[in-house]
GROMACS .gro file of C-alpha atoms in nm:
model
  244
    1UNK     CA    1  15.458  10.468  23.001
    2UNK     CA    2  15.596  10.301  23.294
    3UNK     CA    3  15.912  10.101  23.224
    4UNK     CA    4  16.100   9.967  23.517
    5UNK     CA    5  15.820   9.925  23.844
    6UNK     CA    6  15.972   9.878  24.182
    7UNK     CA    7  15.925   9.959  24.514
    8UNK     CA    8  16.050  10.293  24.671
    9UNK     CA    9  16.318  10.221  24.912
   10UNK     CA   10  16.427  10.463  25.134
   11UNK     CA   11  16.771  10.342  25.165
   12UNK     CA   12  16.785  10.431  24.812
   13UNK     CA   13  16.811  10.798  24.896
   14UNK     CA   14  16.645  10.896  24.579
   15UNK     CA   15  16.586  11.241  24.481
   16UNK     CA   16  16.214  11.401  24.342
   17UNK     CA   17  16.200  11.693  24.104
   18UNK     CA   18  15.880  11.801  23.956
   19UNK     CA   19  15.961  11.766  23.541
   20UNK     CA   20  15.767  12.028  23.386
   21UNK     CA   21  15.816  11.827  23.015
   22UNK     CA   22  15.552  11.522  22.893
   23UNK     CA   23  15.806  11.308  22.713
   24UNK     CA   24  15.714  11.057  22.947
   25UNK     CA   25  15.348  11.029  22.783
   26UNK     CA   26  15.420  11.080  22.418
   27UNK     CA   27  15.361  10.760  22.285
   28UNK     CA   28  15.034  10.710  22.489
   29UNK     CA   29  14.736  10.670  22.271
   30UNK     CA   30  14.481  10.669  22.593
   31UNK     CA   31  14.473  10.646  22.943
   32UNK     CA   32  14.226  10.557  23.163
   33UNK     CA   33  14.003  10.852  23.412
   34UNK     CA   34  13.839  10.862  23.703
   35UNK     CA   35  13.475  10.926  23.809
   36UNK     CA   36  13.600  11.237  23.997
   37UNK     CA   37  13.741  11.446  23.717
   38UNK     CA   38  13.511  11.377  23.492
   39UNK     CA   39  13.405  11.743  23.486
   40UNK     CA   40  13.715  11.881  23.367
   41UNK     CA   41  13.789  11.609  23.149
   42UNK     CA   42  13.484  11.607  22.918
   43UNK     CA   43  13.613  11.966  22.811
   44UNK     CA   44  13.894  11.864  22.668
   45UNK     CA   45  13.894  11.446  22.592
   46UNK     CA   46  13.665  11.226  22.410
   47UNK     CA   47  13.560  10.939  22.684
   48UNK     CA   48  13.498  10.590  22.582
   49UNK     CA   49  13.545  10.244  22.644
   50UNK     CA   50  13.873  10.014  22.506
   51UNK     CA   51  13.745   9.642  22.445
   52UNK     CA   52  14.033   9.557  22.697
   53UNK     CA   53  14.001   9.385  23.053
   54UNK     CA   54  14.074   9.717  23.243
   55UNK     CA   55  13.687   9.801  23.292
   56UNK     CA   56  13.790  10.194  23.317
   57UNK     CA   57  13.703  10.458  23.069
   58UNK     CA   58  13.985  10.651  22.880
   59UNK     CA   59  14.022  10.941  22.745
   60UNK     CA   60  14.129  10.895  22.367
   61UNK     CA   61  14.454  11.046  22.297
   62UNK     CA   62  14.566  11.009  21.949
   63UNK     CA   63  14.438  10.772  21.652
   64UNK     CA   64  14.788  10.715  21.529
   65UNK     CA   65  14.956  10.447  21.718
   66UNK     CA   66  15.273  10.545  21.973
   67UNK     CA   67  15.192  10.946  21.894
   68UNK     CA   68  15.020  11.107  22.198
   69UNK     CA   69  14.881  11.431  21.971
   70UNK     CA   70  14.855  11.638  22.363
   71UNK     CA   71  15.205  11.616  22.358
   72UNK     CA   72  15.412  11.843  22.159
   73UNK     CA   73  15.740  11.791  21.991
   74UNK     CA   74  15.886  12.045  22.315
   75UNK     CA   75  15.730  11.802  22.570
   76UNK     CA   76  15.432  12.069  22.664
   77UNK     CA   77  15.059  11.952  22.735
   78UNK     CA   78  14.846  12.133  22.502
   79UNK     CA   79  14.516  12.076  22.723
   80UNK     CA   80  14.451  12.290  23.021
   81UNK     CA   81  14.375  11.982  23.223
   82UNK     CA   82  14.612  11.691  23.270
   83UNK     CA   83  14.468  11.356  23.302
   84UNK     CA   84  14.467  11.214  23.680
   85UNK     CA   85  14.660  10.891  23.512
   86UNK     CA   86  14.951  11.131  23.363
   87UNK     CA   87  15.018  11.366  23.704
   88UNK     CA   88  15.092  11.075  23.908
   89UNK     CA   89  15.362  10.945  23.693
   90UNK     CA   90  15.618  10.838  23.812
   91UNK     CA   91  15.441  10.695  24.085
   92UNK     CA   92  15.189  10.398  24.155
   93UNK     CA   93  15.027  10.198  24.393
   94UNK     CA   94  15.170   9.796  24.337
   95UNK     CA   95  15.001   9.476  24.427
   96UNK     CA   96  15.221   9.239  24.619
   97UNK     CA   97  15.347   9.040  24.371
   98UNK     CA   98  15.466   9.353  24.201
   99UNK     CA   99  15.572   9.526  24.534
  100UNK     CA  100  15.726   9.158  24.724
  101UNK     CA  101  15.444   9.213  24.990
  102UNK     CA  102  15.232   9.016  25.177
  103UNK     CA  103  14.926   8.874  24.922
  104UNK     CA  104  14.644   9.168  24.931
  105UNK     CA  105  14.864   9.444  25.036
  106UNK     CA  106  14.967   9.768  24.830
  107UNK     CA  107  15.283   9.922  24.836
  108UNK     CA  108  15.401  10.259  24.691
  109UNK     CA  109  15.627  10.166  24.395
  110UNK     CA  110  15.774  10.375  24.122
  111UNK     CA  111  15.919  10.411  23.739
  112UNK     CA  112  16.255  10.350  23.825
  113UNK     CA  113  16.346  10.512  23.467
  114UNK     CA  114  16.155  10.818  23.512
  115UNK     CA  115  16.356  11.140  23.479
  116UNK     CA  116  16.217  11.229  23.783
  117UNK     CA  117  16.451  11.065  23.978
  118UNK     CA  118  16.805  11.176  24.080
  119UNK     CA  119  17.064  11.077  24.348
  120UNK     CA  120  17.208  11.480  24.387
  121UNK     CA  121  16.937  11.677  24.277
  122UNK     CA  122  16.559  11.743  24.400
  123UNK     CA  123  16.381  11.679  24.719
  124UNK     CA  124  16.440  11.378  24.899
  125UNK     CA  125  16.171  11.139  24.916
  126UNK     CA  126  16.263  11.006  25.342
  127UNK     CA  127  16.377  11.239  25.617
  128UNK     CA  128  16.713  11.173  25.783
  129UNK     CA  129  16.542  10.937  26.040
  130UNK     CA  130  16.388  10.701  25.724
  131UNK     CA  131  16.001  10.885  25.751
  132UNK     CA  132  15.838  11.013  25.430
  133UNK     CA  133  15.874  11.326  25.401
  134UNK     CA  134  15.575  11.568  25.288
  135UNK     CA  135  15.623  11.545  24.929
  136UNK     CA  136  15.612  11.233  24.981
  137UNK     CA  137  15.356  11.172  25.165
  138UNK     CA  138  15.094  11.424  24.956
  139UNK     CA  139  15.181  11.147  24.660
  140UNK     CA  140  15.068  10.848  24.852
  141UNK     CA  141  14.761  11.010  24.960
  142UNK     CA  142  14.730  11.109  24.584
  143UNK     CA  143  14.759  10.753  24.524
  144UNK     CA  144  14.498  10.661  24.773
  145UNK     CA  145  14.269  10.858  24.657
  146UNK     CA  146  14.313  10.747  24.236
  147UNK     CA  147  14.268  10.402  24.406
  148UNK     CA  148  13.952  10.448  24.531
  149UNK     CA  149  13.812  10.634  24.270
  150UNK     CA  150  13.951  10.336  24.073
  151UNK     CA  151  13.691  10.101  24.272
  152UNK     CA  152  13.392  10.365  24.240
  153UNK     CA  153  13.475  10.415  23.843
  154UNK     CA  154  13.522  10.050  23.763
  155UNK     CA  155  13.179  10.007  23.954
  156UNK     CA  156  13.022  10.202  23.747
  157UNK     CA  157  13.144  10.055  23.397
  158UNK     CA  158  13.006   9.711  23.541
  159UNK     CA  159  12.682   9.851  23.615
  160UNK     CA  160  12.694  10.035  23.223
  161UNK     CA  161  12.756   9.658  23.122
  162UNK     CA  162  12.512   9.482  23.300
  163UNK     CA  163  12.208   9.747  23.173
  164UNK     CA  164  12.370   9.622  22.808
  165UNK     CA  165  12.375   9.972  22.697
  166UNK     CA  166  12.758   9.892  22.501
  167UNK     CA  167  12.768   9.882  22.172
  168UNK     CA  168  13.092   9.808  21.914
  169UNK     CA  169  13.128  10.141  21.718
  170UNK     CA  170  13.429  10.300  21.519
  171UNK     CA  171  13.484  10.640  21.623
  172UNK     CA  172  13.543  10.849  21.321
  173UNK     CA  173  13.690  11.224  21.296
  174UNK     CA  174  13.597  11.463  21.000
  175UNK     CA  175  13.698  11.792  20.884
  176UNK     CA  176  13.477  11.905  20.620
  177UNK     CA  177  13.342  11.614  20.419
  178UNK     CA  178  13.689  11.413  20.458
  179UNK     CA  179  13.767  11.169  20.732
  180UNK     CA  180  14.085  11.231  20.919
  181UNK     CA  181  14.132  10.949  21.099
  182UNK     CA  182  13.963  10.632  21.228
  183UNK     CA  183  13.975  10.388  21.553
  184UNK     CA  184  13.776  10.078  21.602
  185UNK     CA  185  13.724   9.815  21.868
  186UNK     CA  186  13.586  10.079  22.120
  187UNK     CA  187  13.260  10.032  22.326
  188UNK     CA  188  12.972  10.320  22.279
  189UNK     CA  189  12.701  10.396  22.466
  190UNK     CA  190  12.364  10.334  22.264
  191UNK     CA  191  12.179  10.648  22.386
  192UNK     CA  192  11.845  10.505  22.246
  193UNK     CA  193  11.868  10.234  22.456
  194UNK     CA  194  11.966  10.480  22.767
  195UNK     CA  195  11.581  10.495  22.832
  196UNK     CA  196  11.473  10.198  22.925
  197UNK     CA  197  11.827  10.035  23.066
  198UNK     CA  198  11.680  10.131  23.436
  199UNK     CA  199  12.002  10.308  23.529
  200UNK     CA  200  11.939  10.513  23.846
  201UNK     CA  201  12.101  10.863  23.941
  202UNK     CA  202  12.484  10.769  24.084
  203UNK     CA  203  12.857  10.718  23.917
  204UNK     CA  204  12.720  10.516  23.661
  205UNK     CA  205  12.465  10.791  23.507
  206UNK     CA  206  12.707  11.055  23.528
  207UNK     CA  207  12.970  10.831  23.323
  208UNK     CA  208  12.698  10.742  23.057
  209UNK     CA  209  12.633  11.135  23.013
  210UNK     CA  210  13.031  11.204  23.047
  211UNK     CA  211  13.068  11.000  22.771
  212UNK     CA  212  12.834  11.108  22.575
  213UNK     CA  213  12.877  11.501  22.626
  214UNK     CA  214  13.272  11.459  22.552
  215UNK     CA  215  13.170  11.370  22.174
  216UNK     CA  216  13.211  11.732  22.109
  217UNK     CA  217  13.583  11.702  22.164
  218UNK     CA  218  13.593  11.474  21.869
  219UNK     CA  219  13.517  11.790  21.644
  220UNK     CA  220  13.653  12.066  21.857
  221UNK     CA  221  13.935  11.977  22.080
  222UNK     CA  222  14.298  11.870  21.961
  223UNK     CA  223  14.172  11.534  21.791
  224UNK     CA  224  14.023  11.716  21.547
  225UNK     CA  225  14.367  11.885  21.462
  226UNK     CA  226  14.243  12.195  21.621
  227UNK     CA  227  14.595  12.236  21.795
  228UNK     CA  228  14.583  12.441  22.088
  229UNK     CA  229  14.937  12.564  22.139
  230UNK     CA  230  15.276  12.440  21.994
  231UNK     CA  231  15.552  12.588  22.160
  232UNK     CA  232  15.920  12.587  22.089
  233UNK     CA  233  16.131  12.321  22.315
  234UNK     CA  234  16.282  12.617  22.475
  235UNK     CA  235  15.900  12.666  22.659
  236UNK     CA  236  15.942  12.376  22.847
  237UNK     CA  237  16.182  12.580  23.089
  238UNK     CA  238  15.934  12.834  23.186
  239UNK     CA  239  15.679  12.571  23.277
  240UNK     CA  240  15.576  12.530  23.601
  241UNK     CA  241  15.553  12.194  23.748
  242UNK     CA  242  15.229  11.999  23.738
  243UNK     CA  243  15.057  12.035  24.038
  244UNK     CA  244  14.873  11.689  24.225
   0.00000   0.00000   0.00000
């Protein structure tokens, strides 16, 4: 999703506007969440965990590779929630090697490729005298606050790993008696063994029961091929920005 990573400068004098469309995220096939919307996400999003080094849940997005199935042909969301991960595109918080600051330090970067960004057009990112402005400054403290629900989440998935409740499972969607798709390589919770893993009430319980509550989005939501709403591309005008 992101493309071209640099820091924001201000001498840049680069322009924000608010893209309504999701052609930006239409070749995702998950994305990682965060303990804090967990709520709204196990309505929509099946939760589990990639074999990968990221130690974050995601929310599954398609099982066909490059083909984000929330994102519709006119660039519209079909869920009602958007995914932490996707709203604060085109933005991110950048270590220093990916930022040129000093070792340790974070720096506000961006998607230099995002359509988001204009020289003419939008609201301005600095004031006159080189200070953010507020736009700007409600995404940092966006971005502050994804980062430490980042620590709390990836906390949790440790704690899931130590109590050796992961298992290696394919998930599998059916319609009928016919499988419609398959995915493998993804780490399960083993409810049986939820029991007895000694996992006490905190971010880590609430993940394992996240999890497994958002099965049912497997065989109701839009991974099932239960599409929600497909609009033409001329929708995509009416649509009102995504709000942080």
């Amino acid at each position: 999703m992101y493309q071209n990573i640099k820091p924001i400068d201000k001498r840049a004098n680069l322009k924000y506007t608010a893209h309504a469309g999701f052609h930006f995220a239409a070749a995702e096939t998950f994305c990682p969440v965060f303990i804090q919307e967990l709520p709204e996400i196990i309505r929509e999003y099946f939760v589990f965990f990639p074999n990968n080094q990221t130690d974050m849940p995601h929310a599954l997005l398609s099982f066909q590779k490059n083909r984000n199935m929330y994102v519709t042909g006119g660039g519209v969301w079909q869920a009602d929630y958007i995914p932490a991960y996707i709203r604060r595109y085109p933005f991110i918080l950048a270590k220093a090697d990916e930022a040129g600051k000093q070792p340790g330090d974070m720096a506000v970067a961006a998607d230099m490729e995002a359509p988001h960004f204009n020289r003419r057009e939008g609201e301005s990112l600095f004031t006159g005298e080189g200070n953010p402005t507020d736009l700007f400054i409600n995404k940092i403290e966006f971005l502050k606050a994804l980062e430490r629900q980042r620590v709390i989440t990836q906390k949790a998935v440790k704690e899931i790993e130590t109590a050796g409740l992961f298992t290696m499972q394919e998930i599998t969607v059916k319609q009928k008696d016919s499988t419609v798709a398959a995915i493998g390589g993804a780490r399960m919770v083993d409810s049986k063994m939820l029991g007895d893993s000694g996992l006490q009430a905190g971010p880590a319980l609430q993940l394992v029961y996240a999890h497994l509550f958002s099965r049912a989005s497997l065989r109701f939501g839009i991974l099932s091929g239960r599409k929600k709403y497909i609009p033409d591309d001329a929708d995509i005008k009416a649509e009102a920005p995504v709000p942080d």
